[in-house]
């Protein structure tokens, strides 16, 4: 059973394998994402993060917010400064919060006893167990040059996979986040890891590193990466091949 | 001496094999480029942009649908669409019934820091040309969120151009 909702400006899909799935579980998961959006969106003036950026004194910050900001600091250290949520004095932890929220949503499902499911929030995914056919999950990596196309298929059981990258149309390669700036040498990087929280934050940092991003992933134990370069070639970490699906 | 000759021959063989392999790989890649896009790929992923669009197709083919429609000349501003990392808002410029320019009025700032990357040589990691695969998958991973917002904003701009 699968449901999709548009939350945080992106499609969030939850599929739980099995016919006896309680509908209320979907609501619980989507409500959780709505809660996260309401608290961490810097584009909602009444969110806690917006109030903090507007000068809310530290003693009024929630326990969870302090934890998130500590996790951001830790990630910044682990990625040699490439993961940085502070810009112009304003904090924006959404780059970490997305993967963290998917991870927590997966824990909600696990807590209710579900073992076979996936949660996909705008292309960042946590899979668990097996698909409806009783096989490991088949995950495609989207072609950043042609979003109708899949350029790699990977087989996952209980793992997180996140892609960080840009958006390419026709002959024009540009970064929608900085349309006037020249693009880097890389277009996207997909990272597979034991869970989506870590896969996502490392994918974000690796993408910011440009060509060296794949080296960074190579150095991380238990993480594999597939980096798509501007010239339509891909560079992969040494263990990535172990995830590639055999063609059927 | 004899050992050295053998070593030389062996490494020569390795080099030749590699050349042959890379030639074959390159040949494969060239043929891979003409593979037609598969629409199933997107339908297996979730794409509300496509379900909301009257074209009922994937985002990029939805764009083609937008392009082919006749529009009144002028500039049309789309609604700001939430891209989670911020809002995206575009302005479409129509001349002679066709889109001639799409300008970003609003776009979120990049999340990443802009630290200079030093161009040190990378260790040897396997490389390949990207190649279309069959689309039999359960889920698709990709950077989709901002493109989704871009399409949403452009769609509203073009709806204004139609009326």
Short mmCIF file of C-alpha atoms in Angstrom, two decimals:
data_model
loop_
_atom_site.label_atom_id
_atom_site.label_comp_id
_atom_site.label_asym_id
_atom_site.label_seq_id
_atom_site.Cartn_x
_atom_site.Cartn_y
_atom_site.Cartn_z
CA UNK A 1 0.00 0.00 0.00
CA UNK A 2 1.37 3.35 -1.00
CA UNK A 3 0.46 6.96 -0.32
CA UNK A 4 1.97 10.21 -1.51
CA UNK A 5 1.55 13.68 -0.05
CA UNK A 6 3.04 17.00 -0.97
CA UNK A 7 4.79 18.29 2.13
CA UNK A 8 7.78 20.64 2.43
CA UNK A 9 7.31 21.44 -1.24
CA UNK A 10 8.17 17.95 -2.37
CA UNK A 11 6.38 14.68 -2.96
CA UNK A 12 6.75 12.35 0.00
CA UNK A 13 5.81 8.73 -0.66
CA UNK A 14 5.40 5.92 1.81
CA UNK A 15 4.93 2.36 0.68
CA UNK A 16 4.25 -0.36 3.20
CA UNK A 17 4.24 -3.88 1.83
CA UNK A 18 1.25 -6.01 2.76
CA UNK A 19 -2.51 -5.88 2.48
CA UNK A 20 -3.20 -5.50 6.18
CA UNK A 21 -1.81 -2.04 6.69
CA UNK A 22 -3.60 0.25 9.10
CA UNK A 23 -4.43 3.48 7.28
CA UNK A 24 -3.76 5.49 10.41
CA UNK A 25 -0.06 4.72 10.12
CA UNK A 26 0.20 6.80 6.93
CA UNK A 27 -1.41 9.73 8.67
CA UNK A 28 1.01 9.44 11.57
CA UNK A 29 4.00 9.50 9.22
CA UNK A 30 2.74 12.41 7.12
CA UNK A 31 1.76 14.35 10.24
CA UNK A 32 5.31 13.89 11.45
CA UNK A 33 6.69 15.45 8.26
CA UNK A 34 4.23 18.34 8.68
CA UNK A 35 5.45 18.85 12.23
CA UNK A 36 9.07 18.96 11.01
CA UNK A 37 8.19 21.43 8.28
CA UNK A 38 6.40 23.68 10.75
CA UNK A 39 9.36 23.73 13.09
CA UNK A 40 12.36 23.88 10.75
CA UNK A 41 11.20 25.72 7.64
CA UNK A 42 13.03 29.03 7.38
CA UNK A 43 10.27 30.16 5.02
CA UNK A 44 7.60 30.00 7.67
CA UNK A 45 7.91 33.17 9.77
CA UNK A 46 6.45 31.48 12.86
CA UNK A 47 8.66 28.35 12.76
CA UNK A 48 11.06 27.91 15.63
CA UNK A 49 14.08 28.26 13.35
CA UNK A 50 12.71 31.56 12.00
CA UNK A 51 12.16 32.83 15.54
CA UNK A 52 15.73 31.82 16.42
CA UNK A 53 17.05 33.66 13.38
CA UNK A 54 15.01 36.66 14.49
CA UNK A 55 16.78 36.61 17.84
CA UNK A 56 14.89 34.24 20.15
CA UNK A 57 17.13 33.85 23.23
CA UNK A 58 18.86 30.51 23.57
CA UNK A 59 17.11 29.62 26.82
CA UNK A 60 13.84 29.47 24.87
CA UNK A 61 15.12 27.07 22.20
CA UNK A 62 13.56 23.61 22.27
CA UNK A 63 15.59 20.63 23.31
CA UNK A 64 15.17 19.09 19.86
CA UNK A 65 16.33 22.25 18.10
CA UNK A 66 19.49 22.35 20.20
CA UNK A 67 20.13 18.72 19.32
CA UNK A 68 19.66 19.42 15.58
CA UNK A 69 22.04 22.38 15.73
CA UNK A 70 24.61 20.23 17.52
CA UNK A 71 24.23 17.57 14.81
CA UNK A 72 24.83 20.27 12.19
CA UNK A 73 27.99 21.38 14.00
CA UNK A 74 29.17 17.77 14.14
CA UNK A 75 28.48 17.31 10.42
CA UNK A 76 30.40 20.48 9.63
CA UNK A 77 33.45 19.10 11.47
CA UNK A 78 33.12 15.69 9.80
CA UNK A 79 32.99 17.24 6.33
CA UNK A 80 35.85 19.69 6.72
CA UNK A 81 33.50 22.64 6.75
CA UNK A 82 31.66 21.80 3.55
CA UNK A 83 28.41 21.27 5.37
CA UNK A 84 27.56 24.65 6.81
CA UNK A 85 24.09 25.79 7.80
CA UNK A 86 25.03 29.38 8.59
CA UNK A 87 24.73 31.93 5.83
CA UNK A 88 24.73 35.64 6.40
CA UNK A 89 24.31 35.05 10.13
CA UNK A 90 21.13 33.00 9.56
CA UNK A 91 20.83 29.33 10.39
CA UNK A 92 19.15 26.96 7.98
CA UNK A 93 19.42 23.32 9.06
CA UNK A 94 17.08 21.97 6.35
CA UNK A 95 19.97 20.20 4.60
CA UNK A 96 20.26 17.92 7.61
CA UNK A 97 16.66 17.92 8.76
CA UNK A 98 15.33 16.23 5.63
CA UNK A 99 17.33 13.02 6.04
CA UNK A 100 16.83 13.07 9.79
CA UNK A 101 13.05 13.34 9.34
CA UNK A 102 12.99 10.42 6.87
CA UNK A 103 15.01 8.42 9.36
CA UNK A 104 12.57 9.20 12.18
CA UNK A 105 9.59 8.44 9.95
CA UNK A 106 11.15 5.04 9.23
CA UNK A 107 11.49 4.50 12.98
CA UNK A 108 7.78 5.24 13.40
CA UNK A 109 6.99 2.43 10.93
CA UNK A 110 9.44 0.07 12.61
CA UNK A 111 7.95 0.85 16.01
CA UNK A 112 4.55 -0.23 14.70
CA UNK A 113 6.07 -3.52 13.62
CA UNK A 114 6.41 -2.87 9.90
CA UNK A 115 9.54 -4.34 8.37
CA UNK A 116 9.03 -4.03 4.62
CA UNK A 117 8.60 -0.47 3.43
CA UNK A 118 10.21 2.58 1.92
CA UNK A 119 9.94 6.30 2.50
CA UNK A 120 10.87 8.59 -0.36
CA UNK A 121 11.05 12.33 0.27
CA UNK A 122 11.89 14.11 -2.97
CA UNK A 123 14.32 11.44 -4.15
CA UNK A 124 16.00 10.76 -0.82
CA UNK A 125 14.96 7.31 0.31
CA UNK A 126 15.06 4.91 3.22
CA UNK A 127 14.20 1.34 2.28
CA UNK A 128 13.57 -1.51 4.66
CA UNK A 129 13.27 -5.23 4.09
CA UNK A 130 11.76 -6.40 0.83
CA UNK A 131 9.37 -5.17 -1.85
CA UNK A 132 5.88 -6.52 -2.67
CA UNK A 133 7.44 -9.34 -4.68
CA UNK A 134 9.48 -10.43 -1.69
CA UNK A 135 12.68 -9.27 -3.38
CA UNK A 136 15.16 -6.60 -2.32
CA UNK A 137 14.19 -3.07 -3.35
CA UNK A 138 15.23 -1.96 -6.82
CA UNK A 139 16.19 1.69 -6.79
CA UNK A 140 16.92 3.65 -9.94
CA UNK A 141 19.24 6.61 -10.15
CA UNK A 142 17.69 9.33 -12.26
CA UNK A 143 19.59 10.75 -15.21
CA UNK A 144 20.23 14.41 -14.33
CA UNK A 145 20.42 15.18 -18.07
CA UNK A 146 17.06 13.56 -18.80
CA UNK A 147 14.78 13.06 -15.87
CA UNK A 148 12.69 10.44 -17.70
CA UNK A 149 15.62 8.12 -17.73
CA UNK A 150 17.28 5.84 -15.23
CA UNK A 151 20.99 5.39 -15.60
CA UNK A 152 21.74 2.94 -12.82
CA UNK A 153 19.81 0.36 -10.91
CA UNK A 154 20.81 -0.62 -7.42
CA UNK A 155 19.57 -3.34 -5.13
CA UNK A 156 18.97 -2.40 -1.51
CA UNK A 157 17.51 -4.12 1.53
CA UNK A 158 17.67 -1.86 4.56
CA UNK A 159 19.64 1.17 3.50
CA UNK A 160 19.39 4.85 2.82
CA UNK A 161 20.09 6.43 -0.55
CA UNK A 162 20.29 10.15 -1.22
CA UNK A 163 21.11 12.21 -4.28
CA UNK A 164 22.36 15.75 -4.18
CA UNK A 165 22.74 17.63 -7.38
CA UNK A 166 21.61 20.01 -10.04
CA UNK A 167 19.07 20.00 -12.72
CA UNK A 168 19.89 19.90 -16.38
CA UNK A 169 17.71 20.76 -19.31
CA UNK A 170 18.67 20.42 -22.95
CA UNK A 171 22.15 21.69 -23.62
CA UNK A 172 21.99 24.13 -20.75
CA UNK A 173 23.46 22.94 -17.53
CA UNK A 174 22.69 25.21 -14.67
CA UNK A 175 22.22 25.12 -10.98
CA UNK A 176 18.66 26.15 -10.14
CA UNK A 177 19.89 27.35 -6.81
CA UNK A 178 22.40 29.71 -8.42
CA UNK A 179 21.24 30.10 -12.00
CA UNK A 180 23.71 32.82 -12.85
CA UNK A 181 26.74 30.93 -11.67
CA UNK A 182 28.82 28.57 -13.71
CA UNK A 183 28.23 25.00 -12.73
CA UNK A 184 30.82 22.80 -11.13
CA UNK A 185 32.38 19.83 -12.82
CA UNK A 186 29.82 17.52 -11.29
CA UNK A 187 26.09 17.41 -11.80
CA UNK A 188 24.97 15.01 -9.08
CA UNK A 189 26.17 12.54 -6.52
CA UNK A 190 24.22 9.61 -5.09
CA UNK A 191 25.28 8.18 -1.75
CA UNK A 192 24.24 4.81 -0.30
CA UNK A 193 24.67 4.24 3.41
CA UNK A 194 23.29 2.24 6.32
CA UNK A 195 20.63 4.91 6.92
CA UNK A 196 19.20 7.94 5.15
CA UNK A 197 20.21 10.45 7.81
CA UNK A 198 23.88 9.82 7.17
CA UNK A 199 23.59 9.16 3.44
CA UNK A 200 21.79 12.48 2.98
CA UNK A 201 24.11 14.70 4.99
CA UNK A 202 27.18 13.14 3.38
CA UNK A 203 25.66 13.48 -0.10
CA UNK A 204 25.02 17.18 0.55
CA UNK A 205 28.59 17.75 1.70
CA UNK A 206 30.11 15.61 -1.08
CA UNK A 207 28.22 17.56 -3.71
CA UNK A 208 29.54 20.81 -2.27
CA UNK A 209 33.07 19.43 -2.61
CA UNK A 210 32.73 19.06 -6.37
CA UNK A 211 34.95 16.48 -8.02
CA UNK A 212 36.58 15.61 -4.73
CA UNK A 213 33.21 14.57 -3.29
CA UNK A 214 33.59 11.00 -4.50
CA UNK A 215 36.97 10.79 -2.75
CA UNK A 216 35.32 11.86 0.47
CA UNK A 217 32.71 9.11 0.14
CA UNK A 218 35.40 6.58 -0.77
CA UNK A 219 37.09 7.32 2.53
CA UNK A 220 33.91 6.72 4.54
CA UNK A 221 33.50 3.17 5.72
CA UNK A 222 30.09 1.66 4.85
CA UNK A 223 29.25 4.37 2.30
CA UNK A 224 29.32 4.12 -1.47
CA UNK A 225 28.80 6.79 -4.07
CA UNK A 226 28.02 7.34 -7.74
CA UNK A 227 29.02 10.77 -9.03
CA UNK A 228 27.78 12.11 -12.34
CA UNK A 229 30.14 14.47 -14.08
CA UNK A 230 29.31 17.33 -16.41
CA UNK A 231 30.65 15.35 -19.39
CA UNK A 232 28.06 12.58 -18.86
CA UNK A 233 30.50 10.17 -17.32
CA UNK A 234 30.13 8.75 -13.84
CA UNK A 235 32.73 8.01 -11.19
CA UNK A 236 31.99 5.43 -8.55
CA UNK A 237 33.49 4.36 -5.27
CA UNK A 238 35.28 1.02 -5.18
CA UNK A 239 32.42 -0.81 -3.44
CA UNK A 240 29.57 0.66 -5.44
CA UNK A 241 29.55 -2.20 -7.92
CA UNK A 242 28.34 -4.48 -5.13
CA UNK A 243 24.99 -2.66 -5.14
CA UNK A 244 24.46 -2.56 -8.89
CA UNK A 245 21.53 -4.71 -9.96
CA UNK A 246 22.20 -7.49 -12.37
CA UNK A 247 20.26 -6.85 -15.57
CA UNK A 248 17.19 -9.02 -15.82
CA UNK B 1 67.26 -11.72 -17.45
CA UNK B 2 64.81 -14.31 -18.61
CA UNK B 3 62.52 -13.29 -15.78
CA UNK B 4 62.70 -9.64 -16.89
CA UNK B 5 61.73 -10.52 -20.45
CA UNK B 6 58.76 -12.44 -19.18
CA UNK B 7 57.75 -9.57 -16.98
CA UNK B 8 58.07 -7.22 -19.95
CA UNK B 9 55.93 -9.45 -22.15
CA UNK B 10 53.35 -9.86 -19.46
CA UNK B 11 53.00 -6.13 -18.85
CA UNK B 12 52.79 -5.59 -22.60
CA UNK B 13 49.92 -8.02 -22.72
CA UNK B 14 48.18 -6.24 -19.86
CA UNK B 15 48.52 -2.88 -21.63
CA UNK B 16 47.18 -4.33 -24.89
CA UNK B 17 44.22 -5.91 -23.13
CA UNK B 18 43.44 -2.62 -21.48
CA UNK B 19 43.57 -0.75 -24.80
CA UNK B 20 41.28 -3.29 -26.40
CA UNK B 21 38.93 -3.10 -23.44
CA UNK B 22 38.77 0.67 -23.43
CA UNK B 23 38.18 0.70 -27.18
CA UNK B 24 35.29 -1.66 -26.73
CA UNK B 25 33.93 0.34 -23.81
CA UNK B 26 34.02 3.51 -25.86
CA UNK B 27 32.24 1.77 -28.65
CA UNK B 28 29.56 0.60 -26.23
CA UNK B 29 29.10 4.11 -24.89
CA UNK B 30 28.54 5.57 -28.33
CA UNK B 31 25.78 3.14 -29.03
CA UNK B 32 24.28 3.82 -25.62
CA UNK B 33 23.71 7.49 -26.37
CA UNK B 34 20.90 6.85 -28.80
CA UNK B 35 18.77 4.93 -26.33
CA UNK B 36 15.33 6.49 -26.25
CA UNK B 37 14.08 7.90 -22.98
CA UNK B 38 11.65 5.66 -21.16
CA UNK B 39 8.54 7.23 -19.77
CA UNK B 40 8.02 4.34 -17.40
CA UNK B 41 10.95 5.53 -15.38
CA UNK B 42 9.04 8.50 -14.08
CA UNK B 43 5.78 6.74 -13.65
CA UNK B 44 7.43 4.34 -11.28
CA UNK B 45 8.52 7.28 -9.21
CA UNK B 46 6.02 9.65 -7.74
CA UNK B 47 5.52 12.81 -9.63
CA UNK B 48 2.63 15.04 -8.62
CA UNK B 49 3.73 17.53 -11.27
CA UNK B 50 2.66 15.01 -13.84
CA UNK B 51 -0.60 14.06 -12.16
CA UNK B 52 -1.60 17.70 -11.88
CA UNK B 53 -0.55 18.57 -15.38
CA UNK B 54 -3.12 18.21 -18.12
CA UNK B 55 -0.39 16.73 -20.24
CA UNK B 56 -0.28 13.84 -17.83
CA UNK B 57 3.30 13.11 -18.62
CA UNK B 58 6.57 13.33 -16.83
CA UNK B 59 8.01 16.70 -15.95
CA UNK B 60 10.29 17.18 -18.91
CA UNK B 61 7.83 15.91 -21.44
CA UNK B 62 5.34 18.17 -19.69
CA UNK B 63 7.68 20.99 -20.63
CA UNK B 64 7.46 19.98 -24.26
CA UNK B 65 3.72 20.10 -23.97
CA UNK B 66 3.95 23.61 -22.62
CA UNK B 67 6.31 24.65 -25.37
CA UNK B 68 4.07 23.52 -28.17
CA UNK B 69 0.96 25.37 -26.99
CA UNK B 70 0.22 28.79 -28.48
CA UNK B 71 0.67 31.65 -26.05
CA UNK B 72 -0.03 35.34 -26.18
CA UNK B 73 3.05 37.52 -26.41
CA UNK B 74 4.19 39.18 -23.23
CA UNK B 75 5.84 38.46 -19.89
CA UNK B 76 4.10 36.28 -17.34
CA UNK B 77 5.09 35.77 -13.76
CA UNK B 78 4.43 32.38 -12.21
CA UNK B 79 3.44 31.76 -8.62
CA UNK B 80 6.23 31.28 -6.12
CA UNK B 81 6.56 27.53 -5.60
CA UNK B 82 7.94 26.07 -2.40
CA UNK B 83 11.15 24.14 -3.00
CA UNK B 84 11.66 23.35 0.71
CA UNK B 85 14.99 25.13 0.59
CA UNK B 86 13.17 28.28 -0.42
CA UNK B 87 10.85 29.56 -3.08
CA UNK B 88 11.30 29.47 -6.81
CA UNK B 89 9.48 31.94 -8.98
CA UNK B 90 9.97 32.34 -12.69
CA UNK B 91 8.94 34.80 -15.37
CA UNK B 92 8.20 33.41 -18.83
CA UNK B 93 8.68 35.70 -21.82
CA UNK B 94 6.57 34.85 -24.87
CA UNK B 95 7.35 36.16 -28.34
CA UNK B 96 5.49 35.11 -31.45
CA UNK B 97 3.59 32.57 -29.40
CA UNK B 98 6.71 30.78 -28.19
CA UNK B 99 8.69 30.89 -24.97
CA UNK B 100 11.83 32.89 -25.59
CA UNK B 101 13.09 33.28 -22.05
CA UNK B 102 12.51 32.00 -18.55
CA UNK B 103 13.92 34.21 -15.82
CA UNK B 104 14.33 33.37 -12.17
CA UNK B 105 12.75 36.03 -9.99
CA UNK B 106 13.25 34.07 -6.79
CA UNK B 107 15.44 31.15 -6.05
CA UNK B 108 16.81 29.75 -2.84
CA UNK B 109 20.44 30.16 -2.06
CA UNK B 110 22.69 27.19 -2.30
CA UNK B 111 23.00 25.13 0.81
CA UNK B 112 26.55 24.23 0.29
CA UNK B 113 29.37 26.42 1.35
CA UNK B 114 31.39 27.89 -1.45
CA UNK B 115 34.82 26.96 -0.23
CA UNK B 116 37.39 26.83 -3.01
CA UNK B 117 38.06 23.30 -4.09
CA UNK B 118 41.69 22.53 -4.70
CA UNK B 119 42.27 20.63 -7.88
CA UNK B 120 44.38 17.83 -6.56
CA UNK B 121 44.46 14.65 -8.60
CA UNK B 122 41.86 12.09 -7.64
CA UNK B 123 42.75 8.54 -6.72
CA UNK B 124 41.86 6.01 -9.37
CA UNK B 125 38.17 5.23 -9.18
CA UNK B 126 36.21 3.40 -11.84
CA UNK B 127 34.57 5.60 -14.44
CA UNK B 128 31.96 4.88 -17.07
CA UNK B 129 29.74 6.75 -19.49
CA UNK B 130 26.21 7.03 -18.18
CA UNK B 131 23.77 4.83 -19.99
CA UNK B 132 19.99 4.40 -19.96
CA UNK B 133 18.73 1.32 -18.14
CA UNK B 134 15.41 -0.44 -18.21
CA UNK B 135 12.96 1.23 -15.91
CA UNK B 136 11.81 -1.73 -13.85
CA UNK B 137 12.40 -0.21 -10.44
CA UNK B 138 10.45 0.35 -7.23
CA UNK B 139 11.72 3.85 -6.45
CA UNK B 140 13.87 6.52 -8.08
CA UNK B 141 16.54 8.62 -6.41
CA UNK B 142 17.42 11.98 -7.85
CA UNK B 143 17.64 15.67 -7.14
CA UNK B 144 14.04 16.57 -7.85
CA UNK B 145 12.74 19.08 -5.37
CA UNK B 146 13.80 22.36 -6.92
CA UNK B 147 12.98 21.23 -10.44
CA UNK B 148 9.52 20.37 -9.21
CA UNK B 149 9.07 23.90 -7.88
CA UNK B 150 10.50 25.33 -11.10
CA UNK B 151 7.94 23.43 -13.16
CA UNK B 152 5.12 24.44 -10.83
CA UNK B 153 6.01 28.12 -11.12
CA UNK B 154 6.48 27.93 -14.88
CA UNK B 155 3.16 26.16 -15.26
CA UNK B 156 1.27 28.96 -13.54
CA UNK B 157 3.14 31.56 -15.62
CA UNK B 158 2.14 29.76 -18.81
CA UNK B 159 -1.47 29.40 -17.69
CA UNK B 160 -1.56 33.19 -17.48
CA UNK B 161 -0.10 33.41 -20.97
CA UNK B 162 -2.91 31.23 -22.28
CA UNK B 163 -5.77 33.40 -21.07
#
